[in-house]
PDB file of C-alpha atoms in Angstrom:
ATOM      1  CA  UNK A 835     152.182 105.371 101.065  1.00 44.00           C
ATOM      2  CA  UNK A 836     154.269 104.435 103.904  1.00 39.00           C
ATOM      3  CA  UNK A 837     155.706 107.164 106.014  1.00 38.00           C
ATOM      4  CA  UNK A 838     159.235 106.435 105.066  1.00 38.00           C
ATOM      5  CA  UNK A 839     158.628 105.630 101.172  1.00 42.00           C
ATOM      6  CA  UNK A 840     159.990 107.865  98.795  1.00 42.00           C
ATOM      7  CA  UNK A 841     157.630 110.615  98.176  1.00 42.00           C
ATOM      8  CA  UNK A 842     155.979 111.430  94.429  1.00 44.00           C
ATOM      9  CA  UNK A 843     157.725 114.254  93.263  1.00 43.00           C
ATOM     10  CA  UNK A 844     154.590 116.291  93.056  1.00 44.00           C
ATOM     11  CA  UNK A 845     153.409 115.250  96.603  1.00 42.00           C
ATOM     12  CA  UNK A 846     153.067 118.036  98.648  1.00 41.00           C
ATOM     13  CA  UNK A 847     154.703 121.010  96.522  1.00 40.00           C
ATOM     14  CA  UNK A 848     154.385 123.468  99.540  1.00 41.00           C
ATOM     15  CA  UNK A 849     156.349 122.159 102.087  1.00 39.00           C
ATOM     16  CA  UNK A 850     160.079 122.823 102.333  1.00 40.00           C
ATOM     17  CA  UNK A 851     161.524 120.972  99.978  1.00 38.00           C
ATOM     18  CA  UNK A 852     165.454 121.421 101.347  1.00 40.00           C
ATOM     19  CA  UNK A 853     164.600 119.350 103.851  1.00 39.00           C
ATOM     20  CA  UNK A 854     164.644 116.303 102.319  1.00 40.00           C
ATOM     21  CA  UNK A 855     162.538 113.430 101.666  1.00 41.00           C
ATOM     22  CA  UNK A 856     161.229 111.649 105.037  1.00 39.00           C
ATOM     23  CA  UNK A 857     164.137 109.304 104.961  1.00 37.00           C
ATOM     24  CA  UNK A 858     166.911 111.390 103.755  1.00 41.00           C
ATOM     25  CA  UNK A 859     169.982 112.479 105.928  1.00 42.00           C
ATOM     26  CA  UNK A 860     169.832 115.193 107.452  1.00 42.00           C
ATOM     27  CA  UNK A 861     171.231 118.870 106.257  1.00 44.00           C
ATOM     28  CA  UNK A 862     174.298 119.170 108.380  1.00 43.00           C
ATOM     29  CA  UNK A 863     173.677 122.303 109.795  1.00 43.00           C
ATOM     30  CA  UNK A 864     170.789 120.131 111.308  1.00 42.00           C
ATOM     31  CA  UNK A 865     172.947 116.941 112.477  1.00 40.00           C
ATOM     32  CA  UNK A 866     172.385 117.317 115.711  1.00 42.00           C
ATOM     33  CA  UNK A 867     168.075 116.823 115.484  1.00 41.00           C
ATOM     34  CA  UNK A 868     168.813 113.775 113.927  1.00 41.00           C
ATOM     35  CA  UNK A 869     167.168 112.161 110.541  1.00 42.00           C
ATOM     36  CA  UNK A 870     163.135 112.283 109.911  1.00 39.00           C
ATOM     37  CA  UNK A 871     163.132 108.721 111.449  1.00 38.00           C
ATOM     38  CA  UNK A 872     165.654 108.735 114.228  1.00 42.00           C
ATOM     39  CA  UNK A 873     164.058 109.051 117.303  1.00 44.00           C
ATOM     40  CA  UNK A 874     162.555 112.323 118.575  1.00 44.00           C
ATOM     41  CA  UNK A 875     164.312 114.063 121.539  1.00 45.00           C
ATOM     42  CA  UNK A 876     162.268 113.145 124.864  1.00 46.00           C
ATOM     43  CA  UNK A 877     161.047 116.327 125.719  1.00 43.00           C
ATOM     44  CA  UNK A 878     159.460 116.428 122.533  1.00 43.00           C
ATOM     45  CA  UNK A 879     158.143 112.488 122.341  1.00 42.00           C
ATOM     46  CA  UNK A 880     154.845 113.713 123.185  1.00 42.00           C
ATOM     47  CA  UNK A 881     154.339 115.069 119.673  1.00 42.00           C
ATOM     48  CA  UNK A 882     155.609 112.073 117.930  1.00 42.00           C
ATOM     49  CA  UNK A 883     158.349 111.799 115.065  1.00 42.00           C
ATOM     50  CA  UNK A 884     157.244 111.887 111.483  1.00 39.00           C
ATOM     51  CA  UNK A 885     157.366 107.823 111.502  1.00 40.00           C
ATOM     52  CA  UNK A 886     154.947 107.886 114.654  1.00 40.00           C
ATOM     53  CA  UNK A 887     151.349 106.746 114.269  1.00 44.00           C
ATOM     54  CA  UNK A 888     149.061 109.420 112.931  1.00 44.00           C
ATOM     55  CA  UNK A 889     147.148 111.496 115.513  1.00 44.00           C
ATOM     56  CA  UNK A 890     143.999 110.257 115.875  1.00 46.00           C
ATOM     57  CA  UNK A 891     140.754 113.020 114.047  1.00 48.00           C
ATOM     58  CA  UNK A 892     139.192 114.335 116.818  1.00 51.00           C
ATOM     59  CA  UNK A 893     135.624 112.366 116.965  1.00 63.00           C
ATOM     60  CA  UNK A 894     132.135 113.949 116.156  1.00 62.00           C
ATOM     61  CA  UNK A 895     130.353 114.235 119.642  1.00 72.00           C
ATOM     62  CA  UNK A 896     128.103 110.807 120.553  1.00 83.00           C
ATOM     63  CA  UNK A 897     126.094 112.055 123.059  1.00 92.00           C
ATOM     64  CA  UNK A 898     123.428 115.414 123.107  1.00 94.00           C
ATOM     65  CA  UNK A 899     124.625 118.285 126.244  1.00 95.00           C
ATOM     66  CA  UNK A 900     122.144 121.093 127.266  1.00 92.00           C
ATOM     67  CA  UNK A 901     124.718 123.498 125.744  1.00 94.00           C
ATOM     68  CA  UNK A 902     124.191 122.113 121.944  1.00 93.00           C
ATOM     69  CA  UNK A 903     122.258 124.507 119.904  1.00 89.00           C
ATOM     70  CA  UNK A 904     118.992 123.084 118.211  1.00 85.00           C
ATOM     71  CA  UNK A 905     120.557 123.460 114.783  1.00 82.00           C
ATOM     72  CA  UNK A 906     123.737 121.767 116.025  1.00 85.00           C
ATOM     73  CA  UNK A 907     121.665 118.824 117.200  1.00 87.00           C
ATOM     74  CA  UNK A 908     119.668 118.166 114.066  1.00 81.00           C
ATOM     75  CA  UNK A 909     122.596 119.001 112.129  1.00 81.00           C
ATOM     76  CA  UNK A 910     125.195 116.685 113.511  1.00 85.00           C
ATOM     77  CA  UNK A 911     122.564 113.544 114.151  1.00 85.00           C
ATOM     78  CA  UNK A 912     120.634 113.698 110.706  1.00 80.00           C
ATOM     79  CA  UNK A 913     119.673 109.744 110.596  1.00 78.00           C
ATOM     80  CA  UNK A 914     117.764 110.552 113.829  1.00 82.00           C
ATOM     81  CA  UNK A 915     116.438 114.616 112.956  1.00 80.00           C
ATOM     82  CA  UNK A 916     112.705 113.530 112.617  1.00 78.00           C
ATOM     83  CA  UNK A 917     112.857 111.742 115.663  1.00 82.00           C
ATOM     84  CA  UNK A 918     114.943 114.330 118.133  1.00 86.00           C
ATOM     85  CA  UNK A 919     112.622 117.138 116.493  1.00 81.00           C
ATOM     86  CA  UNK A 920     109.579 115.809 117.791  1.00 80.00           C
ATOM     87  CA  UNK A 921     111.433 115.323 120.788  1.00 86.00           C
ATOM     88  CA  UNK A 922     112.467 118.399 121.684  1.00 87.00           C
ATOM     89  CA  UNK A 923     108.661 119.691 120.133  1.00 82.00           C
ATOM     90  CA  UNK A 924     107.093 117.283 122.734  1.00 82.00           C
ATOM     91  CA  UNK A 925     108.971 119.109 125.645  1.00 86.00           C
ATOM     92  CA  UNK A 926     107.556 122.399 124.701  1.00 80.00           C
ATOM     93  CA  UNK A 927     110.049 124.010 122.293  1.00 79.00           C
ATOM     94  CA  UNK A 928     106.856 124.508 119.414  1.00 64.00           C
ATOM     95  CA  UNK A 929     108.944 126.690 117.445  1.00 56.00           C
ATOM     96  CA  UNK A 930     111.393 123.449 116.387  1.00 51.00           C
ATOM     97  CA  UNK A 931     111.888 123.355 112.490  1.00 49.00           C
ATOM     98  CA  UNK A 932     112.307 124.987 109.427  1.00 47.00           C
ATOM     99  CA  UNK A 933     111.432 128.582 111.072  1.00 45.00           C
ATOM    100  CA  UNK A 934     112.627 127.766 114.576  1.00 48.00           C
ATOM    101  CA  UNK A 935     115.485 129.929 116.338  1.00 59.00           C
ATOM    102  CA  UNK A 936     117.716 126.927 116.210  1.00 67.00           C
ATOM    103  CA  UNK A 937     120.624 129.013 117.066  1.00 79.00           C
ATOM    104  CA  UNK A 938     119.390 128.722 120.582  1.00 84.00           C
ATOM    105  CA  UNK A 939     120.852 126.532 122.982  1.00 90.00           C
ATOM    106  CA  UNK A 940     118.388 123.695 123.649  1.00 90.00           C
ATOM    107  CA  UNK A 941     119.078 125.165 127.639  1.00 91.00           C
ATOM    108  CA  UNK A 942     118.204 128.650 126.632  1.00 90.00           C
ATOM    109  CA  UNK A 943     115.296 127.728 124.371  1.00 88.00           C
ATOM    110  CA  UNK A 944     114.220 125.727 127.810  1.00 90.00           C
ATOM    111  CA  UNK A 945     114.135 128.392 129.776  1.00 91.00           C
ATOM    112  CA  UNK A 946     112.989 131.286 127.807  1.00 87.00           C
ATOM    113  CA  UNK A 947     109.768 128.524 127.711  1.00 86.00           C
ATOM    114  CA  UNK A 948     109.677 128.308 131.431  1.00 90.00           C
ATOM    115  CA  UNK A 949     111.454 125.275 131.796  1.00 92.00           C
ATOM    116  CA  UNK A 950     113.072 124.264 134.723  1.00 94.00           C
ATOM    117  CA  UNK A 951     117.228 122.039 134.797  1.00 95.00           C
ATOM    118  CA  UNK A 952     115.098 119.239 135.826  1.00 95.00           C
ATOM    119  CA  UNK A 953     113.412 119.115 132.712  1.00 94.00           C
ATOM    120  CA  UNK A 954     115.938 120.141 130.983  1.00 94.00           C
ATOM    121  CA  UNK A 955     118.203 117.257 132.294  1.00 95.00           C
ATOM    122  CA  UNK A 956     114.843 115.183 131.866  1.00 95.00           C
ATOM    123  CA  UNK A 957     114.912 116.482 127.980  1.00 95.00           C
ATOM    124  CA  UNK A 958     118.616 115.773 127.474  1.00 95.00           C
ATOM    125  CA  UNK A 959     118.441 112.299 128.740  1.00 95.00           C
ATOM    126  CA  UNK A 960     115.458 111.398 126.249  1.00 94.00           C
ATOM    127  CA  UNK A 961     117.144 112.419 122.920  1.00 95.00           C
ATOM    128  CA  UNK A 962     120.343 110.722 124.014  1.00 95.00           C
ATOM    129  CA  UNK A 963     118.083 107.754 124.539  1.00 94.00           C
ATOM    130  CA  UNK A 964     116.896 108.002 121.079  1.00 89.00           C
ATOM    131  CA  UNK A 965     120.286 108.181 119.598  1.00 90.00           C
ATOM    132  CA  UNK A 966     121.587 104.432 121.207  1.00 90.00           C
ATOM    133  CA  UNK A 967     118.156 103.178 119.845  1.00 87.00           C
ATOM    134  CA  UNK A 968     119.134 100.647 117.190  1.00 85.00           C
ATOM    135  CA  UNK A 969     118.181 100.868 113.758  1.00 83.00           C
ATOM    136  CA  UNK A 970     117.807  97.317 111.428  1.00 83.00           C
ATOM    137  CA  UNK A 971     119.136  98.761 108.279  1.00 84.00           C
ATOM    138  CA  UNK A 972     117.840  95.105 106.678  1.00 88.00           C
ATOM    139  CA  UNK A 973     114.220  96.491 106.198  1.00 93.00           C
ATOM    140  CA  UNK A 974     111.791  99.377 105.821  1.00 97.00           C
ATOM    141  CA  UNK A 975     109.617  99.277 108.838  1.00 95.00           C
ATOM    142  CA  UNK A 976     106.538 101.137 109.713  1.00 96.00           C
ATOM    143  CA  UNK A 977     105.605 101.432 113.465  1.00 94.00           C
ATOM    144  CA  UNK A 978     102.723 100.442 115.221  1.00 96.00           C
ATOM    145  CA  UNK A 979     101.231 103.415 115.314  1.00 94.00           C
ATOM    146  CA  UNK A 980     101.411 104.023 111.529  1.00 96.00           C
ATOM    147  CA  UNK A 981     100.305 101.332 110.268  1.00 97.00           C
ATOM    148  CA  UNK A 982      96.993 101.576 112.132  1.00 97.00           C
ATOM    149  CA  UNK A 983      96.470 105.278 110.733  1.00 96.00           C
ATOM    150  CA  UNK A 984      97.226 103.948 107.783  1.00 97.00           C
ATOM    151  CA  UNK A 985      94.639 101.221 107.565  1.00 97.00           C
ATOM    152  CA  UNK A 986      92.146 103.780 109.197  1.00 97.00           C
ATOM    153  CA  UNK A 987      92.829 105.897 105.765  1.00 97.00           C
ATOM    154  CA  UNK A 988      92.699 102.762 103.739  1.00 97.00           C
ATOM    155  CA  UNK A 989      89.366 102.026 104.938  1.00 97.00           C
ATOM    156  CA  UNK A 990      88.478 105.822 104.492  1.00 96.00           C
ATOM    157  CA  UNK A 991      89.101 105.598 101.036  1.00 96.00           C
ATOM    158  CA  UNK A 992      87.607 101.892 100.698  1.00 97.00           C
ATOM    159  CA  UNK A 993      91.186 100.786  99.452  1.00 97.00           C
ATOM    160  CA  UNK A 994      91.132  97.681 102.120  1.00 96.00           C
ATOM    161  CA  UNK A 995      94.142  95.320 101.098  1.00 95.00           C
ATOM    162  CA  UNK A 996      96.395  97.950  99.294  1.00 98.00           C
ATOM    163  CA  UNK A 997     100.056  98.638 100.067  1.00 97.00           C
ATOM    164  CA  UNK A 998     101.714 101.462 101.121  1.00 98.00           C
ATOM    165  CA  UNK A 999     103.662 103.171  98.143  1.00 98.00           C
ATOM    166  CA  UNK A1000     107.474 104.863  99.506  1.00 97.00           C
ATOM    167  CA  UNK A1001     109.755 106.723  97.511  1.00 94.00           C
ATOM    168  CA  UNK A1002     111.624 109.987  97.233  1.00 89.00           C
ATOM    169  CA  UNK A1003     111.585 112.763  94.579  1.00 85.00           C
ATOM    170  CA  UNK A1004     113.942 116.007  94.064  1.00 77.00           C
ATOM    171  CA  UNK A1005     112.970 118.486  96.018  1.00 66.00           C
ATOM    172  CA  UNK A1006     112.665 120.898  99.457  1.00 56.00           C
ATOM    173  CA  UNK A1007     115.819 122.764 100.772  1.00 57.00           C
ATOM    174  CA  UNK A1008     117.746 119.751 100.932  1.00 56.00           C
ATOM    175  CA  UNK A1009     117.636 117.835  98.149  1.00 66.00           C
ATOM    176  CA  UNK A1010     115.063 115.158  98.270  1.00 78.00           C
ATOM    177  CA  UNK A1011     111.200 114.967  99.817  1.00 85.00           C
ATOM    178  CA  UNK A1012     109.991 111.421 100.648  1.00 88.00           C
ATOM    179  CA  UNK A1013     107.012 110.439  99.091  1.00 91.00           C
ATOM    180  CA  UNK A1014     103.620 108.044 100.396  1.00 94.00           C
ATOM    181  CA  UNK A1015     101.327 107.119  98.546  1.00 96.00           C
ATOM    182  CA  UNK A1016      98.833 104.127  98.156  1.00 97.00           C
ATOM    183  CA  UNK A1017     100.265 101.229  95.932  1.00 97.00           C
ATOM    184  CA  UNK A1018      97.634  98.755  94.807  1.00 96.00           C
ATOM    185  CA  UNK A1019      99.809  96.138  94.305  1.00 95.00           C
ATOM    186  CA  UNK A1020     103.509  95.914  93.593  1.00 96.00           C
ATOM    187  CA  UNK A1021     105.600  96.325  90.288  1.00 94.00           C
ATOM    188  CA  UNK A1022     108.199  94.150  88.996  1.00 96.00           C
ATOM    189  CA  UNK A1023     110.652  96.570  89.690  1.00 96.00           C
ATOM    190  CA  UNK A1024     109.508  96.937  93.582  1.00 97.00           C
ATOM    191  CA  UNK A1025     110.907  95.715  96.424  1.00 97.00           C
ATOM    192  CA  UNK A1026     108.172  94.284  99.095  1.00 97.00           C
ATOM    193  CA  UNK A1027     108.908  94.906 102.673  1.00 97.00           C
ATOM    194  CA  UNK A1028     106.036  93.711 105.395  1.00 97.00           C
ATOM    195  CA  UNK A1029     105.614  95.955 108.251  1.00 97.00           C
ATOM    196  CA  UNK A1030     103.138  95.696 110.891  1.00 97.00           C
ATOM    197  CA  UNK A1031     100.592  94.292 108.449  1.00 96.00           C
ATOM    198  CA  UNK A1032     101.531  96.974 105.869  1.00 97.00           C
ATOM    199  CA  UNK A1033     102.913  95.951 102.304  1.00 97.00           C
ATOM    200  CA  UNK A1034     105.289  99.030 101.581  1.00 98.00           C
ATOM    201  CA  UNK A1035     106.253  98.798  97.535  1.00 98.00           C
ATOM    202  CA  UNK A1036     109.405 100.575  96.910  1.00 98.00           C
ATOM    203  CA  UNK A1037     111.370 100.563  93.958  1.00 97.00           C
ATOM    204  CA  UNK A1038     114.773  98.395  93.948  1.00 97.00           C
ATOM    205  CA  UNK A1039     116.546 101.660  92.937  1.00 95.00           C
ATOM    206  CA  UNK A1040     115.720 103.432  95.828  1.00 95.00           C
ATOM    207  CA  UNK A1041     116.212 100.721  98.272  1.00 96.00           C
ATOM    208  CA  UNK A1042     119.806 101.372  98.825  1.00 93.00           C
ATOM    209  CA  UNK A1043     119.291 104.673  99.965  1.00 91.00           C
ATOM    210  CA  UNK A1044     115.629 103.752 102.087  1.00 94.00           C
ATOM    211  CA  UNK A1045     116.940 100.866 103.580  1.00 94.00           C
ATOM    212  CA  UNK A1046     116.871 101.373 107.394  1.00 93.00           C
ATOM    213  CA  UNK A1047     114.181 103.806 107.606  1.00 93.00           C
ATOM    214  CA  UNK A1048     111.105 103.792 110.190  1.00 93.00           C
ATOM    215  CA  UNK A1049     107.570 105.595 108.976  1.00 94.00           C
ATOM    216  CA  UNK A1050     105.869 106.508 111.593  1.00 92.00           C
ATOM    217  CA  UNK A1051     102.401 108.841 112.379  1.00 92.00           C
ATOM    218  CA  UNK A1052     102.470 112.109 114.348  1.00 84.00           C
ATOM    219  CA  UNK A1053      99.708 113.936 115.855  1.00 77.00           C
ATOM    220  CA  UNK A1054     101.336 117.059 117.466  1.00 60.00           C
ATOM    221  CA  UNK A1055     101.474 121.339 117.247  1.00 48.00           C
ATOM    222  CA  UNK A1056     103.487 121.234 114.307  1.00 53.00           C
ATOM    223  CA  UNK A1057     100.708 119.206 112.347  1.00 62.00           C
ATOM    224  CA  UNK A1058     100.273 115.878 111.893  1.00 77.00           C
ATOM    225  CA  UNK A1059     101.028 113.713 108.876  1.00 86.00           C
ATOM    226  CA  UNK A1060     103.687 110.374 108.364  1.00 89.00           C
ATOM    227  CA  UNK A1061     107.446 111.044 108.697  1.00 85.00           C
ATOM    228  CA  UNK A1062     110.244 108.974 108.100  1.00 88.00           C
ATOM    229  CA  UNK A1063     113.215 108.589 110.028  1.00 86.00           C
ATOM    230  CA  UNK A1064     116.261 107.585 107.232  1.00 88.00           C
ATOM    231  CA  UNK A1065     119.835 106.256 108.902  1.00 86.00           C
ATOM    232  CA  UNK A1066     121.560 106.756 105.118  1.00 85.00           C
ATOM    233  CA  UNK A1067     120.704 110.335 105.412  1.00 78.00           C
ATOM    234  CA  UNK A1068     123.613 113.373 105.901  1.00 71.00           C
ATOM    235  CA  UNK A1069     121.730 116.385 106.268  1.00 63.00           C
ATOM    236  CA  UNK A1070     118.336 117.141 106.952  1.00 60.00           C
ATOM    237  CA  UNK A1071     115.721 119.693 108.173  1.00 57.00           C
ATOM    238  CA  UNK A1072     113.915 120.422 111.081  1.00 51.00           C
ATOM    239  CA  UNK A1073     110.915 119.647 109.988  1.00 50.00           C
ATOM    240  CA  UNK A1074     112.322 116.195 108.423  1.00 51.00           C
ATOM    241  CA  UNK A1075     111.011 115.674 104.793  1.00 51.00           C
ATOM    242  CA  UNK A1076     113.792 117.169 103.400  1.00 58.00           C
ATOM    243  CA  UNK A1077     117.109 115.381 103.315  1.00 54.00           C
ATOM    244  CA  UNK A1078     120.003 114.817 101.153  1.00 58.00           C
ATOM    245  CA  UNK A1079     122.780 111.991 101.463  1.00 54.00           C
TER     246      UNK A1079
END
């Protein structure tokens, strides 16, 4: 509705209705402010008249500060929580994930580890790197460095040629858990996406909301095992196998 269109007569029940609808004249005891859409006084054309262009939402924060708490982080840039986790895990904060003291600032965590503003600068700079990385939401991609453990398992478990089976299941704190699993070959119902040698199978259903994501292989104090990073994603976990949309 446009701002000067006649309102519905149910629109917006609380405000004062004497007052007219945007368009109307004016009470006369209020003449001299002039009609909804006459133009607003100049000391007050900061603020705009009720036929000015909406105020623009203030914007979700782009970039990662030192002053950001750990849950704040993962919290506001869920498409890349798996990913700044194992970031911040890397530079010494162990404690990152499901248990962590996330309500710490990512400085204070720092420095109750030790940590110095250089490295805390240093820190800062790589997990804003990792947020302008650009994601191909056209595919499901493993990296490099998962698709070799997962041939090295393959050939563990003499299953040399299978696929890689990915797909998600209700469950976790947030909603859904990603699942792996070997695929011997796909269904008629999969969808086949090649990755770094690796066939993943995953079921056209699911696609939609696993299109975009990266599997990757990580080796660190946490434990190891495959996570997935997942750009559809609007919540998620520390530890990043649980997720919800």
């Amino acid at each position: 509705m446009s701002c000067c269109s006649k309102p519905k007569h149910d629109d917006h029940s609380h405000s004062h209705s004497h007052s007219g609808g945007c368009c109307s004249p004016a009470p006369k005891e209020h003449s001299h402010s002039g009609g909804c859409c006459s133009p607003a006084p100049k000391e007050d054309s900061h603020s705009g008249g009720c036929c000015s262009a909406p105020k623009k939402q203030q914007q979700a924060p782009t970039k990662i500060t030192r002053l950001m708490t750990i849950e704040d982080i993962l919290g506001m840039f869920p498409f890349k929580a798996q990913k700044l986790s194992q970031e911040i895990t890397n530079a010494g904060l162990h404690c990152v994930g499901c248990h962590a003291a996330v309500w710490e600032t990512l400085e204070g965590g720092m420095m109750s580890h030790g940590k110095t503003n250089e490295q805390i600068d240093e820190l800062v700079h790589r997990l804003n790197v990792l947020l302008e990385e650009p994601i191909d939401q056209s595919s499901i991609s493993i990296t490099a460095r998962g698709a070799s453990k997962f041939l090295e398992i393959l050939n563990d478990e003499n299953k040399q040629g299978w696929g890689m089976r990915f797909a998600e299941e209700m469950a976790g704190c947030n909603g859904f858990e990603y699942v792996l699993d070997f695929s011997e070959k796909a269904d008629a119902e999969d969808q086949i996406f090649t990755s770094n040698g690796i066939e993943i199978h995953v079921k056209k259903a699911m696609v939609p909301r696993l299109l975009g994501s990266e599997i990757d292989f990580v080796d660190g104090l946490r434990g190891s095992g495959f996570k997935i990073s997942n750009p559809n994603v609007r919540s998620s976990c520390g530890c990043g196998t649980s997720h919800n949309y």
